[in-house]
Coordinates of C-alpha atoms in Angstrom, one line a residue:
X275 CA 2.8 -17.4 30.3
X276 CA 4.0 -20.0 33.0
X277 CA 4.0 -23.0 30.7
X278 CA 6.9 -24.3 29.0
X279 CA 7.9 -23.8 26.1
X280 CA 5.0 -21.7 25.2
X281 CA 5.5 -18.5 22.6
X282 CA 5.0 -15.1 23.6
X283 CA 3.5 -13.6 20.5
X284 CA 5.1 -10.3 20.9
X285 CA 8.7 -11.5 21.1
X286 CA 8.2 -14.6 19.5
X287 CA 10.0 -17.7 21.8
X288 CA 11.1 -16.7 25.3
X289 CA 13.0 -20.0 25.4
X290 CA 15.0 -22.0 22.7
X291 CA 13.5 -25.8 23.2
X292 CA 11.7 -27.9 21.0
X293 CA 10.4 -24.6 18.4
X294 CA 13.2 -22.5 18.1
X295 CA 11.3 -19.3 16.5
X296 CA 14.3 -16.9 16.9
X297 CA 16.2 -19.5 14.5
X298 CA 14.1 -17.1 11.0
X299 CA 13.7 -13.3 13.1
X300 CA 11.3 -14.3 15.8
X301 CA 8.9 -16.1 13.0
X302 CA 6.8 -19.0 14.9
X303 CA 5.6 -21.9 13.6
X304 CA 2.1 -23.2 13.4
X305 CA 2.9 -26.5 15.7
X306 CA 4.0 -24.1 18.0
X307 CA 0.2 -22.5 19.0
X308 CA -1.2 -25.2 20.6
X309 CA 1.7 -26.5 23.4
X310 CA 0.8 -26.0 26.8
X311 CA -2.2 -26.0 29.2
X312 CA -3.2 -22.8 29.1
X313 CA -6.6 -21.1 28.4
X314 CA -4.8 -20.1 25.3
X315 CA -3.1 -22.8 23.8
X316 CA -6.4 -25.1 24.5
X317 CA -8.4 -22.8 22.6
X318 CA -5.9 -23.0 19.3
X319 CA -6.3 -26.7 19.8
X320 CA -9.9 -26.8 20.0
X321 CA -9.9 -24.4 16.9
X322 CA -7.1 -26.1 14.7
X323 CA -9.2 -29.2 15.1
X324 CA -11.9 -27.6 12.5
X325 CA -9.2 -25.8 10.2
X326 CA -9.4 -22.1 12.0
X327 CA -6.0 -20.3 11.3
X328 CA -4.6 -19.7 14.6
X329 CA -2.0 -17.5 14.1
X330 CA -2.3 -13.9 14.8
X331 CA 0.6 -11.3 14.3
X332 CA 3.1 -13.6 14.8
X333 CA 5.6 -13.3 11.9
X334 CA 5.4 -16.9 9.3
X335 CA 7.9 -19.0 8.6
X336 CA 9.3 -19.1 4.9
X337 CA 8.6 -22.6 4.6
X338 CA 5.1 -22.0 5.5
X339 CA 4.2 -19.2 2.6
X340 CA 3.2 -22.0 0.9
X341 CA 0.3 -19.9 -1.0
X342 CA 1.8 -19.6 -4.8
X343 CA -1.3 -18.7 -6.5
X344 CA -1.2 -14.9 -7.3
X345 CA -4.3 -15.2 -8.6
X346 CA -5.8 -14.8 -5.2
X347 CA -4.3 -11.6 -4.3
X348 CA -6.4 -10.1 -7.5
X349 CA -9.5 -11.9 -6.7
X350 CA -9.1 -10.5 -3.1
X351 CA -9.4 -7.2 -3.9
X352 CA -11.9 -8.3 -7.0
X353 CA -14.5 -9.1 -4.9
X354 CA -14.1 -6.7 -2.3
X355 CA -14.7 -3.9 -4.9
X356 CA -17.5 -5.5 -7.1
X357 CA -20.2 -4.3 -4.5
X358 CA -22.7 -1.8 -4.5
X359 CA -20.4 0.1 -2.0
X360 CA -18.2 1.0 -4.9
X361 CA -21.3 1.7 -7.3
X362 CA -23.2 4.4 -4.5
X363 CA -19.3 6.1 -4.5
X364 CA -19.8 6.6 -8.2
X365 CA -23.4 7.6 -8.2
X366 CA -22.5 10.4 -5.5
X367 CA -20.6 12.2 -8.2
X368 CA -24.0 14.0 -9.6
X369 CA -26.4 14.4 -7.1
X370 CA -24.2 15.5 -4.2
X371 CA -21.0 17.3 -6.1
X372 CA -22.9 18.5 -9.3
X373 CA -20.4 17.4 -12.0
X374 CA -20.8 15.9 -15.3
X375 CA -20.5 12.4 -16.7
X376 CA -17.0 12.8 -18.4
X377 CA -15.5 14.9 -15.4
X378 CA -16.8 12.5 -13.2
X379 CA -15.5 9.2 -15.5
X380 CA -11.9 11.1 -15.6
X381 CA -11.8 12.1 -11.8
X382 CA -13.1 8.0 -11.1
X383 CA -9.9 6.8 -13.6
X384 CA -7.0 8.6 -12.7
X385 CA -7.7 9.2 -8.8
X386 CA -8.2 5.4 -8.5
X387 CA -4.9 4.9 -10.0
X388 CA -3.4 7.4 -7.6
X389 CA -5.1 5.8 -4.6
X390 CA -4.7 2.4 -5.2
X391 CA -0.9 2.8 -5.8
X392 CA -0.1 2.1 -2.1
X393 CA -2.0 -1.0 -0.9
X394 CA -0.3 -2.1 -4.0
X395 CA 3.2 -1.0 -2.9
X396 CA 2.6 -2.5 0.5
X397 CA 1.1 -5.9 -0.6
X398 CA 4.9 -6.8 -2.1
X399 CA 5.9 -6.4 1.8
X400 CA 3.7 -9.3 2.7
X401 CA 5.3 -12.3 1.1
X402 CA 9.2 -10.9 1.3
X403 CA 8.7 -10.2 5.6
X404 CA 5.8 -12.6 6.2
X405 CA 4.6 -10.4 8.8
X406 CA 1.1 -8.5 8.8
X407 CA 0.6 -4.5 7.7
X408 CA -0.1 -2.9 11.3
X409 CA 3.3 -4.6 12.8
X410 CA 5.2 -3.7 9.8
X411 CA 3.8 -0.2 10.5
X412 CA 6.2 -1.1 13.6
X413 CA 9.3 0.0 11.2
X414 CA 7.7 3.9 10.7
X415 CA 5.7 4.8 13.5
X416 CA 7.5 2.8 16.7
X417 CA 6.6 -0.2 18.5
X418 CA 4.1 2.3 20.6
X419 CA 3.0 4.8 17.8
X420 CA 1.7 2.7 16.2
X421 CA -0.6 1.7 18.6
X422 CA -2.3 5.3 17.5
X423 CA -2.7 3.9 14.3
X424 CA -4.1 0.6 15.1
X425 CA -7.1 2.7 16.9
X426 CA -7.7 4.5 13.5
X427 CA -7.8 1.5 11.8
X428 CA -10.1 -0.3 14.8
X429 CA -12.4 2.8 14.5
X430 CA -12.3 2.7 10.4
X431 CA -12.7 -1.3 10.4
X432 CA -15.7 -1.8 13.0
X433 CA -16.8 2.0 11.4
X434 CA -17.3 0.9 7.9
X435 CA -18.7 -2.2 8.8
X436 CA -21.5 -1.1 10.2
X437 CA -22.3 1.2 7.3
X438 CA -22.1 -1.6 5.0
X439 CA -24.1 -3.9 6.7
X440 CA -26.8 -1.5 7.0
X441 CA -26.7 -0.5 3.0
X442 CA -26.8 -4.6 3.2
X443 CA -29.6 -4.7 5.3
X444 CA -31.5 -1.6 3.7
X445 CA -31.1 -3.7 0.0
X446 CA -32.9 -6.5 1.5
X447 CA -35.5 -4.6 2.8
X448 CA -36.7 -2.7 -0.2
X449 CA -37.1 -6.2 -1.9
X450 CA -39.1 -7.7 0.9
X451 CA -40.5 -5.5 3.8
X452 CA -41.0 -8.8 5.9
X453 CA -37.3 -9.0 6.6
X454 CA -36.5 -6.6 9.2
X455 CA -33.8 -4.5 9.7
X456 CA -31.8 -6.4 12.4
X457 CA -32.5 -10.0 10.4
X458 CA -30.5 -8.7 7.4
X459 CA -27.8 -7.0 9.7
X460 CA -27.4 -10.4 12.0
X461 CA -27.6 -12.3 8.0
X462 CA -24.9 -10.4 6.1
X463 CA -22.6 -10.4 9.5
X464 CA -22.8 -14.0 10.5
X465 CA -21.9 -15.0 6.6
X466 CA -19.1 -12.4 6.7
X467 CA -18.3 -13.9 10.6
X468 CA -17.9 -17.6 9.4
X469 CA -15.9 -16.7 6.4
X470 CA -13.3 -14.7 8.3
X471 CA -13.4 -17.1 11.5
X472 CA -11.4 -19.6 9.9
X473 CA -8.6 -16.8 8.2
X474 CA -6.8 -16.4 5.5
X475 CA -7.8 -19.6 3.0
X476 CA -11.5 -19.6 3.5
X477 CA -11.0 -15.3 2.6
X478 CA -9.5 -16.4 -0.1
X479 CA -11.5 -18.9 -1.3
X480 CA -14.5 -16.9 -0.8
X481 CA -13.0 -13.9 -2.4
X482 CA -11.8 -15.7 -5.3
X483 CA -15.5 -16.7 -6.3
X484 CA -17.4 -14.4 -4.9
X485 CA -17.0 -11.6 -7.7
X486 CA -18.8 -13.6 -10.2
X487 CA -22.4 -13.5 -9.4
X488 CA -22.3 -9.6 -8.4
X489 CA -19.8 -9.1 -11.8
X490 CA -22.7 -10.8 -13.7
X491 CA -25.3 -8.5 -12.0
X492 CA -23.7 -5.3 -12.6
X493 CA -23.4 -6.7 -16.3
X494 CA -27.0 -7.6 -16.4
X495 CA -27.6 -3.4 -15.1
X496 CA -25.4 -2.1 -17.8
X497 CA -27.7 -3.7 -20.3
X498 CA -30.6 -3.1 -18.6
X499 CA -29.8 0.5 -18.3
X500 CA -28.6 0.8 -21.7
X501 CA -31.4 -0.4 -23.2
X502 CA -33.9 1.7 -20.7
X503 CA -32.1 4.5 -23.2
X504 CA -32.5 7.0 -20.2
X505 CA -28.9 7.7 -19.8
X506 CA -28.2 11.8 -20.2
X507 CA -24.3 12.9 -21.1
X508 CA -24.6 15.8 -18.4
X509 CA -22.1 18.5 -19.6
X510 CA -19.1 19.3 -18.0
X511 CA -18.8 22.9 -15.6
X512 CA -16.7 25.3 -15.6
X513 CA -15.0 27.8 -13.4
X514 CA -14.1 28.0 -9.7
X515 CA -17.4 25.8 -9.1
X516 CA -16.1 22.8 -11.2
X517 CA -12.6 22.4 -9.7
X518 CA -14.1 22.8 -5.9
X519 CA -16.6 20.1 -7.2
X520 CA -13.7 17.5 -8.8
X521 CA -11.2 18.1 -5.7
X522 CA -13.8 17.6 -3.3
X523 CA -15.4 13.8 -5.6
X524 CA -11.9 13.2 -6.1
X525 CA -11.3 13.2 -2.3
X526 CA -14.3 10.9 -1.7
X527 CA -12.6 8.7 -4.3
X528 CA -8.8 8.8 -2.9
X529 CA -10.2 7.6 0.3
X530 CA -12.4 4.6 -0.8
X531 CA -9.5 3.0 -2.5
X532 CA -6.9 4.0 -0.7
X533 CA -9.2 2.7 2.2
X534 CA -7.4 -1.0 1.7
X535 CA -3.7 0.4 3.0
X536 CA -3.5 -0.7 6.1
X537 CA -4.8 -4.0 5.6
X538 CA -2.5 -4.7 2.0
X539 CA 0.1 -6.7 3.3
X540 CA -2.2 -8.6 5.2
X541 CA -3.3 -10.6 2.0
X542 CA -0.1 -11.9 1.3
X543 CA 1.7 -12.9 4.3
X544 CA 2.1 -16.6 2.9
X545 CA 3.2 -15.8 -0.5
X546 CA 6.5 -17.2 -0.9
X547 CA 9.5 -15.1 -0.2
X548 CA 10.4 -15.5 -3.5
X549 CA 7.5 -14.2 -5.0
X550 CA 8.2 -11.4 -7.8
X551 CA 7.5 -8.0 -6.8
X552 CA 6.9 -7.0 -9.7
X553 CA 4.1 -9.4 -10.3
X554 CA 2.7 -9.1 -6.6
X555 CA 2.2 -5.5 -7.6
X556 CA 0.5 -6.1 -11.0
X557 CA -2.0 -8.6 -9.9
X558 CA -2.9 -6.2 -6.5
X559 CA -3.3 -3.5 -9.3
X560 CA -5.6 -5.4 -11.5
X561 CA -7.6 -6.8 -9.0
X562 CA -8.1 -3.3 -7.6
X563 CA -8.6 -0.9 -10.6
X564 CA -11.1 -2.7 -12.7
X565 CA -13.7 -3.2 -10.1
X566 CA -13.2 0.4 -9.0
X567 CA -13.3 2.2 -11.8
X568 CA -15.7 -0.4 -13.3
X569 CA -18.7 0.0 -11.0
X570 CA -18.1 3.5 -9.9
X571 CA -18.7 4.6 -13.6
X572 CA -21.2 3.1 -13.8
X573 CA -23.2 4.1 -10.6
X574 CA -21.8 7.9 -12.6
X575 CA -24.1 6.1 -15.5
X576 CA -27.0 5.3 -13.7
X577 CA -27.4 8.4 -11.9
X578 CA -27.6 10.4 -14.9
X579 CA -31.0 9.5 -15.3
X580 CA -32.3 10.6 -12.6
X581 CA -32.1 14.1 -13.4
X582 CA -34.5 14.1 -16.3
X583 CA -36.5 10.2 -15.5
X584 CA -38.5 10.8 -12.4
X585 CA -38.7 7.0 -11.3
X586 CA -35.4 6.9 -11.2
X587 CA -35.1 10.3 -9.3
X588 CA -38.2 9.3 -6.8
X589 CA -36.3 5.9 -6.2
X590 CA -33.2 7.0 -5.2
X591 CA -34.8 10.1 -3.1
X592 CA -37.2 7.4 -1.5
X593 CA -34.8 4.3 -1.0
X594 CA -30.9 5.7 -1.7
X595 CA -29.0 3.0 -4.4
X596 CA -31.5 0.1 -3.2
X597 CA -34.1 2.5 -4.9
X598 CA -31.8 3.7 -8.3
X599 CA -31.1 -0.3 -8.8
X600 CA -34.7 -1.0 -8.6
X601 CA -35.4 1.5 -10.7
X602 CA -33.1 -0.3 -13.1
X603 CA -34.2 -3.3 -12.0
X604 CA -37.7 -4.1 -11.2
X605 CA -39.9 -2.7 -14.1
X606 CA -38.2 -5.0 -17.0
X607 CA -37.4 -8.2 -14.6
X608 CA -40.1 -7.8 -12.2
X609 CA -39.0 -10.8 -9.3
X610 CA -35.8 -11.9 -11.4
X611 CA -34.4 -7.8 -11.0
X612 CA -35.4 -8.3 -7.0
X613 CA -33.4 -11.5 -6.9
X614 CA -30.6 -9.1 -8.4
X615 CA -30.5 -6.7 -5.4
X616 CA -30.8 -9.6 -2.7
X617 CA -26.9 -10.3 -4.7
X618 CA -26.0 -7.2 -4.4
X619 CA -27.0 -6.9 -1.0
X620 CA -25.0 -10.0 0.1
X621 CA -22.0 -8.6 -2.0
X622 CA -21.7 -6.9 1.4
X623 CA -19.7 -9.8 3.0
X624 CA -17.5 -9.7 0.7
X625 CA -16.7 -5.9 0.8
X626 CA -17.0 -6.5 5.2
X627 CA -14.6 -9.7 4.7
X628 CA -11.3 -7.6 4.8
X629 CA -12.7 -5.5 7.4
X630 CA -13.3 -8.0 10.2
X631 CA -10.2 -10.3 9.0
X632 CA -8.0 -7.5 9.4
X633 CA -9.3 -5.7 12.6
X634 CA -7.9 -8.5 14.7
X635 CA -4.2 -7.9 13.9
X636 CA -5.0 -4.0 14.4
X637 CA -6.2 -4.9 18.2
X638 CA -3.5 -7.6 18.6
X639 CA -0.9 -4.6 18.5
X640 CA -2.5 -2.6 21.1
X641 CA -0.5 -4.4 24.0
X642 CA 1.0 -8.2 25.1
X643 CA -2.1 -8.9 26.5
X644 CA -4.1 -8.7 23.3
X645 CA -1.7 -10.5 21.7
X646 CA -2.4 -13.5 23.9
X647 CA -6.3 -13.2 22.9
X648 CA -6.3 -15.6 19.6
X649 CA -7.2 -13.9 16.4
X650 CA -10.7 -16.3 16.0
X651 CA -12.1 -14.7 19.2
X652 CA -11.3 -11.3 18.3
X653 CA -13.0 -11.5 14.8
X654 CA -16.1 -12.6 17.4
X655 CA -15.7 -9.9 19.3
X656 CA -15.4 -7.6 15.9
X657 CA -18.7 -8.7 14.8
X658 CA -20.7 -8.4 17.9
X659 CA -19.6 -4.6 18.2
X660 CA -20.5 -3.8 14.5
X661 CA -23.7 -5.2 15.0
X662 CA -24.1 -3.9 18.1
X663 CA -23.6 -0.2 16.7
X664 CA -25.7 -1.4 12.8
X665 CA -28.9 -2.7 14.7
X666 CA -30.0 0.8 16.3
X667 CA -28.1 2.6 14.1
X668 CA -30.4 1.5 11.1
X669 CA -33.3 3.0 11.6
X670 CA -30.7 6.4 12.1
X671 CA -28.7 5.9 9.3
X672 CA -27.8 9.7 8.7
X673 CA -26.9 10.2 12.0
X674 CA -25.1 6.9 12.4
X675 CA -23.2 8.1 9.0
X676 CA -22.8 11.8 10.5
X677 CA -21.8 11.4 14.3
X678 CA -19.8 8.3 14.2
X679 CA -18.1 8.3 11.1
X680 CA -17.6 11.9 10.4
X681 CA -18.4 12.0 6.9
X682 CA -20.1 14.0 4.2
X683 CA -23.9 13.7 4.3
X684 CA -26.4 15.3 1.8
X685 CA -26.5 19.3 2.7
X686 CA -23.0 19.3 1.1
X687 CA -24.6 19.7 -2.2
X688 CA -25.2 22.8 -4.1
X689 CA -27.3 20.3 -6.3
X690 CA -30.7 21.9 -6.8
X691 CA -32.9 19.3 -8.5
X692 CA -33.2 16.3 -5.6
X693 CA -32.8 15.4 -2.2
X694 CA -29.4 13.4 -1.4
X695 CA -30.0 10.3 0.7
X696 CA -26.7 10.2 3.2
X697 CA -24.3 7.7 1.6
X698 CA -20.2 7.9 3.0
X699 CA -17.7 9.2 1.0
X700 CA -15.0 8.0 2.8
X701 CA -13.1 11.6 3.0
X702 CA -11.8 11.3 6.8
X703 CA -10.3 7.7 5.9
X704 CA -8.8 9.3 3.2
X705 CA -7.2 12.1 5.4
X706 CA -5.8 9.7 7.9
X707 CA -4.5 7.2 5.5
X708 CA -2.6 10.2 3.7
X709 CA -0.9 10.9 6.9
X710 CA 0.1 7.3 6.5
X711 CA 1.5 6.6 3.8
X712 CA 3.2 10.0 3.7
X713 CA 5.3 9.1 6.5
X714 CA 5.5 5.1 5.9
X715 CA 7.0 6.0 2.2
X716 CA 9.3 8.6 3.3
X717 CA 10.7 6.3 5.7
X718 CA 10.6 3.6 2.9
X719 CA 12.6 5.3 0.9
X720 CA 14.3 8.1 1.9
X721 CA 16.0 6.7 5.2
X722 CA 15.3 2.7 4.9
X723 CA 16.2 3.3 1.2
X724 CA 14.3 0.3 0.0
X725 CA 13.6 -3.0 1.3
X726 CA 17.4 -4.3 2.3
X727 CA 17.0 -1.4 4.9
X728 CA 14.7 -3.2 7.2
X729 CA 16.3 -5.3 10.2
X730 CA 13.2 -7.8 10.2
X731 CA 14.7 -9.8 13.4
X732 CA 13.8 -6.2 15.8
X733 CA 10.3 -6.4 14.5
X734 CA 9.0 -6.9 17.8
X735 CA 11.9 -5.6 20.1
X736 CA 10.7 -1.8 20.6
X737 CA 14.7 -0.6 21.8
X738 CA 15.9 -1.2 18.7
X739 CA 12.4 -0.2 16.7
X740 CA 12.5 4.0 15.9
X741 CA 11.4 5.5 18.7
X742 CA 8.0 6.9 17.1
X743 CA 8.7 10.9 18.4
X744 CA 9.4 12.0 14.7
X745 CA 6.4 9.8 13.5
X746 CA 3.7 11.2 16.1
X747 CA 4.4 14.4 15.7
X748 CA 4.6 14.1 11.5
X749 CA 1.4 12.5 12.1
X750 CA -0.3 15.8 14.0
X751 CA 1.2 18.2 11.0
X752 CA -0.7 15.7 9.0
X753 CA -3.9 16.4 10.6
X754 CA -3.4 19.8 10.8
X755 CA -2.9 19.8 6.7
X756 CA -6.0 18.4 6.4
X757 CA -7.9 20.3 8.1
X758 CA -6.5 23.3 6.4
X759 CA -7.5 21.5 3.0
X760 CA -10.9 19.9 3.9
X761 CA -14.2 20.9 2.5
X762 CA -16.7 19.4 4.9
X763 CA -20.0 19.9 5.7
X764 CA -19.1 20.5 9.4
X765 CA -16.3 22.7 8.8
X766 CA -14.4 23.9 5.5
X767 CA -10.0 24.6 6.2
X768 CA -9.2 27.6 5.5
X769 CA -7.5 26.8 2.2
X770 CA -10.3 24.7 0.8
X771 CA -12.6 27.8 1.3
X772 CA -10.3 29.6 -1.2
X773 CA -11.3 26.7 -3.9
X774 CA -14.7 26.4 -5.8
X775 CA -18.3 27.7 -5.1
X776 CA -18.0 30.2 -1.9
X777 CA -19.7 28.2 1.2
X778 CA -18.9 25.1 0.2
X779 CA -15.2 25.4 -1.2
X780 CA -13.0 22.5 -2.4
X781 CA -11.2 19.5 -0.9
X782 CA -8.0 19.2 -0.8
X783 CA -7.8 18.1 2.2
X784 CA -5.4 14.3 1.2
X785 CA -3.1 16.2 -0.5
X786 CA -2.0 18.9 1.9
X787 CA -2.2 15.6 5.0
X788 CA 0.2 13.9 2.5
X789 CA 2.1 17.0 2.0
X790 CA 2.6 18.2 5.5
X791 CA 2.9 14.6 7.3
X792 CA 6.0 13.3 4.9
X793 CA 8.0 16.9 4.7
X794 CA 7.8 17.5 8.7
X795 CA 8.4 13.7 8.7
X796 CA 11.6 14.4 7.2
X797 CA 12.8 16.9 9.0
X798 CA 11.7 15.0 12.5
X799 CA 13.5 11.6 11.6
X800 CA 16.4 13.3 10.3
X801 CA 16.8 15.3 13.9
X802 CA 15.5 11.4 15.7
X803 CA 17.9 9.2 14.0
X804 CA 21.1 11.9 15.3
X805 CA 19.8 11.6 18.7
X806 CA 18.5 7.8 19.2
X807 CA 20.8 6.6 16.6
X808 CA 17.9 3.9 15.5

C-alpha cells in the first residue's frame, strides 16, 4: 500500500518491523490497523476512537480471544431466532403445505436438529483458528472458489434482509397506518446499522439482551391464545399427499436454520483457543434449538385457528402474521397487544444483526481490493443496498419475495380453505447451503481428517490453498441434485414430481444437493490432490 509497515489484509504483514503478524500464521494485531497515512489506516483511526472494531478478515491473535463468556454464543443465536421470522416459518406449515399439528410439531423438532447441526460444528472452528467462516471456507473451496460462495452469501445476506425489514416495516404499519412504509424500513435498519457498525461486542451485547422482551411477548401469545381456547388439533394425512407435504415443510425448515452456516464461526473468532469444543458446540446448540423449535410451534399453534375462527383467518388473509398476532392480540389487550407487535416488529434487528455483521467479511473475500475497504464502511454500504431494494419493494412484497429471492409464494398450496399471503420459506438457501456443507464436511473429515489437518499459516496464500477445481465442480453436481429434488412453484425436479400430491410433488431437493455435492466431491478431490498434490 506504499506506507511502511502497513498490513496487507490478504497476506497479513508484507514486512517483518515493528508488528510482526507472520510471527502466529499471518494473524495481525489490532495496533497494527491504524499505522500509516493512508485513506485506510486514517479511517480505522478515526473509527477506533469511538470503539468500532476495525478488523475485518484478518486472522486474531490468540492473546486477543479474550471473549470467555460462552454465554454469548447462545444468546447470539437466542435472539436471532426469537423473532416473528421464525414464528411465520411455523405458521406456513397449515395454510401453505396442508399438514396437521403433530406432523408439523415433529417435522419443526427433528429437522431443526438436523439443520442446526452445522453452524454448530463450524462455530468450534472460530475460537481454535481465530479466523472468520467465508476465509475458512478458503480450506474447501480454494482461495478463488470461494469467491462463488461469498456471492451466495452476499445475495442471501443483503436478500433476507430486505424481506425482514419489510415483515418489520409491515408489523408497524398494521399498528399505526401513520408510519409509512419507508419510516419503519429506514427505523429497523438504522437500529440494526448502529449495532453492527461497531462489531463484534456491541452484537453481542445486544444479542445477549435482546431475546427477553420478544421471549416475554411470545409468552404473553401463548397465554393469550390458550385462553382464546380456539386452538384446533388438525389431524394428521395420510398417503403420497402427506409425505410430499412434510418433505417439502421440512425443506422450508432445513433451510431457515441451516441459514446461520456461513456466518457460524463468525461469532466466535475471539473465544479463546482453548475454549472446549465440546462446550462451544452445546451452547451454539442450545441457543439455536429452543428458539426455533420454540416459536415455530407455536406460529404451528396459532395457525390452527384460523381454519375454523374467521378473525383469525380474515387477519392473516388481510395483513399475513402482523394480522394472525393481532388477532391474538388486539381484542383482549386492545393498545397493550399493539405495543406487543411494535416488539415484535423491532425483533427484526436482531434477526438482520447477523446478516449485515457478517456480509462484510463475505465481500472482503471477493478480491485485495475489498479487503482494503474497512469492515465499518462495508456494513454502510450493506445497509444502503437493503434499503435501497426494501423501500420499493414494500409495496411489491410478493414480487420482491418471488423475483429476487426465488422462493415459494402462496399458489404452492393445495390448501383449499384461505388465501396464503407470500411469506419465504427459505428453500433455495437451504439448497445452496447443502452444497456447502456437503463438500466443507467431506473435506473436514475425510481428507483433512479432523482439525490437526489444517495448515492455518496458508490461509491466505492461494498456491498452497486446494486449488478449488474439485470443489466448483462438486458444487454444480450439487445444484443439479437439487434441482432434480425440488418442489417449487416455478419448476418441480424430476424426482420430487415422483413424491406426494401429482402437480405439486415433494421436496427433496437438500438432501439429493447434499448427496450429489459431497459423493462427486469425493471422487474430484481424490483425482485433485494426485495431480496438485495440495
Amino acid at each position: 500500500m506504499g506506507i511502511p509497515y502497513e498490513y496487507d489484509p490478504e497476506t497479513g504483514a508484507e514486512k517483518k518491523d515493528l508488528y510482526d503478524v507472520t510471527e502466529e500464521a499471518h494473524a495481525v494485531p489490532a495496533e497494527s490497523f491504524a499505522i500509516g497515512d493512508s485513506w485506510n489506516a486514517k479511517a480505522q483511526r478515526f473509527a477506533g476512537k469511538f470503539g468500532v472494531e476495525q478488523r475485518g478478515i484478518e486472522r486474531v491473535p490468540e492473546n486477543e480471544r479474550t471473549d470467555k463468556s460462552l454465554m454469548n454464543l447462545g444468546t447470539m443465536w437466542l435472539a436471532a431466532n426469537m423473532v416473528v421470522s421464525s414464528f411465520a416459518i411455523g405458521a406456513l406449515a397449515i395454510p401453505v403445505f396442508d399438514l396437521g399439528f403433530v406432523d408439523s410439531v415433529l417435522t419443526i423438532f427433528f429437522i431443526n436438529i438436523l439443520a442446526i447441526t452445522p453452524v454448530c460444528f463450524f462455530s468450534t472452528f472460530g475460537p481454535r483458528f481465530g479466523l472468520r467462516q467465508m476465509v475458512l471456507s478458503r480450506f474447501f473451496f480454494g482461495y478463488y472458489g470461494v469467491k462463488i460462495i461469498a456471492i451466495f452469501n452476499i445475495l442471501a445476506c443483503v436478500g433476507w434482509s430486505s424481506v425482514n425489514v419489510i415483515v418489520g416495516a409491515q408489523l408497524l404499519n398494521a399498528v399505526n397506518s401513520d408510519v409509512p412504509g419507508y419510516a419503519g424500513i429506514i427505523i429497523i435498519a438504522a437500529a440494526t446499522f448502529i449495532v453492527t457498525l461497531f462489531g463484534y461486542k456491541v452484537v453481542h451485547a445486544y444479542e445477549f439482551y435482546s431475546w427477553i422482551p420478544c421471549f416475554i411477548v411470545f409468552l404473553i401469545v401463548l397465554g393469550e391464545f390458550a385462553h382464546s381456547g380456539k386452538f384446533s388439533n388438525l389431524p394428521m394425512g395420510v398417503g403420497e399427499s402427506e409425505a410430499g407435504s412434510v418433505l417439502s415443510f421440512a425443506a422450508s425448515v432445513f433451510g431457515f436454520g441451516t441459514g446461520w452456516t456461513s456466518y457460524a464461526a463468525d461469532y466466535a473468532v475471539y473465544q479463546p483457543a482453548n475454549s472446549s469444543p465440546i462446550k462451544v458446540y452445546a451452547w451454539v446448540f442450545a441457543g439455536l434449538i429452543f428458539p426455533l423449535c420454540f416459536t415455530e410451534m407455536l406460529g404451528v399453534a396459532v395457525m390452527t385457528a384460523s381454519i375454523n375462527t374467521p378473525s383469525y383467518a380474515t387477519g392473516y388473509t388481510e395483513s399475513g402474521i402482523g394480522g394472525l398476532l393481532g388477532a391474538v392480540l388486539f381484542p383482549p389487550l386492545g393498545r397493550f397487544g399493539q405495543f406487543l407487535v411494535v416488539v415484535l416488529a423491532l425483533s427484526i434487528i436482531g434477526n438482520n444483526c447477523p446478516n449485515i455483521y457478517s456480509v462484510t467479511f463475505s465481500l472482503q473475500v471477493m478480491g485485495r481490493w475489498t479487503a482494503r475497504i474497512p469492515r465499518f464502511i462495508w456494513t454502510f454500504i450493506g445497509t444502503v443496498v437493503y434499503c435501497a431494494i426494501a423501500i420499493p419493494g414494500y409495496s411489491h412484497f410478493e414480487s420482491v419475495l418471488e423475483n429476487f429471492m426465488l422462493v415459494i409464494v402462496s399458489s404452492a398450496s393445495n390448501h383449499p380453505r384461505a388465501q396464503v399471503k407470500a411469506l419465504p420459506t427459505n428453500r433455495s438457501q437451504g439448497y445452496w447451503l447443502a452444497i456447502y456443507e456437503g463438500i466443507s464436511l467431506t473435506e473436514h473429515f475425510v481428507f483433512k481428517k479432523g482439525m490437526l489437518g489444517y495448515q492455518i499459516e496458508i490461509y491466505n496464500q492461494p498456491s498452497k490453498l486446494p486449488p478449488g477445481i474439485a470443489a466448483i465442480t462438486a458444487f454444480c453436481f450439487g445444484v443439479f441434485g437439487a434441482v432434480m429434488g425440488m418442489a417449487q412453484v416455478w419448476f418441480i425436479g424430476p424426482i420430487g414430481s415422483k413424491i406426494g400430491t401429482p402437480g405439486y410433488g415433494g421436496d427433496i431437493g437438500f438432501e439429493l444437493a447434499f448427496a450429489f455435492s459431497s459423493l462427486s466431491y469425493l471422487g474430484f478431490r481424490t483425482l485433485e490432490i494426485r495431480y496438485f498434490r495440495r
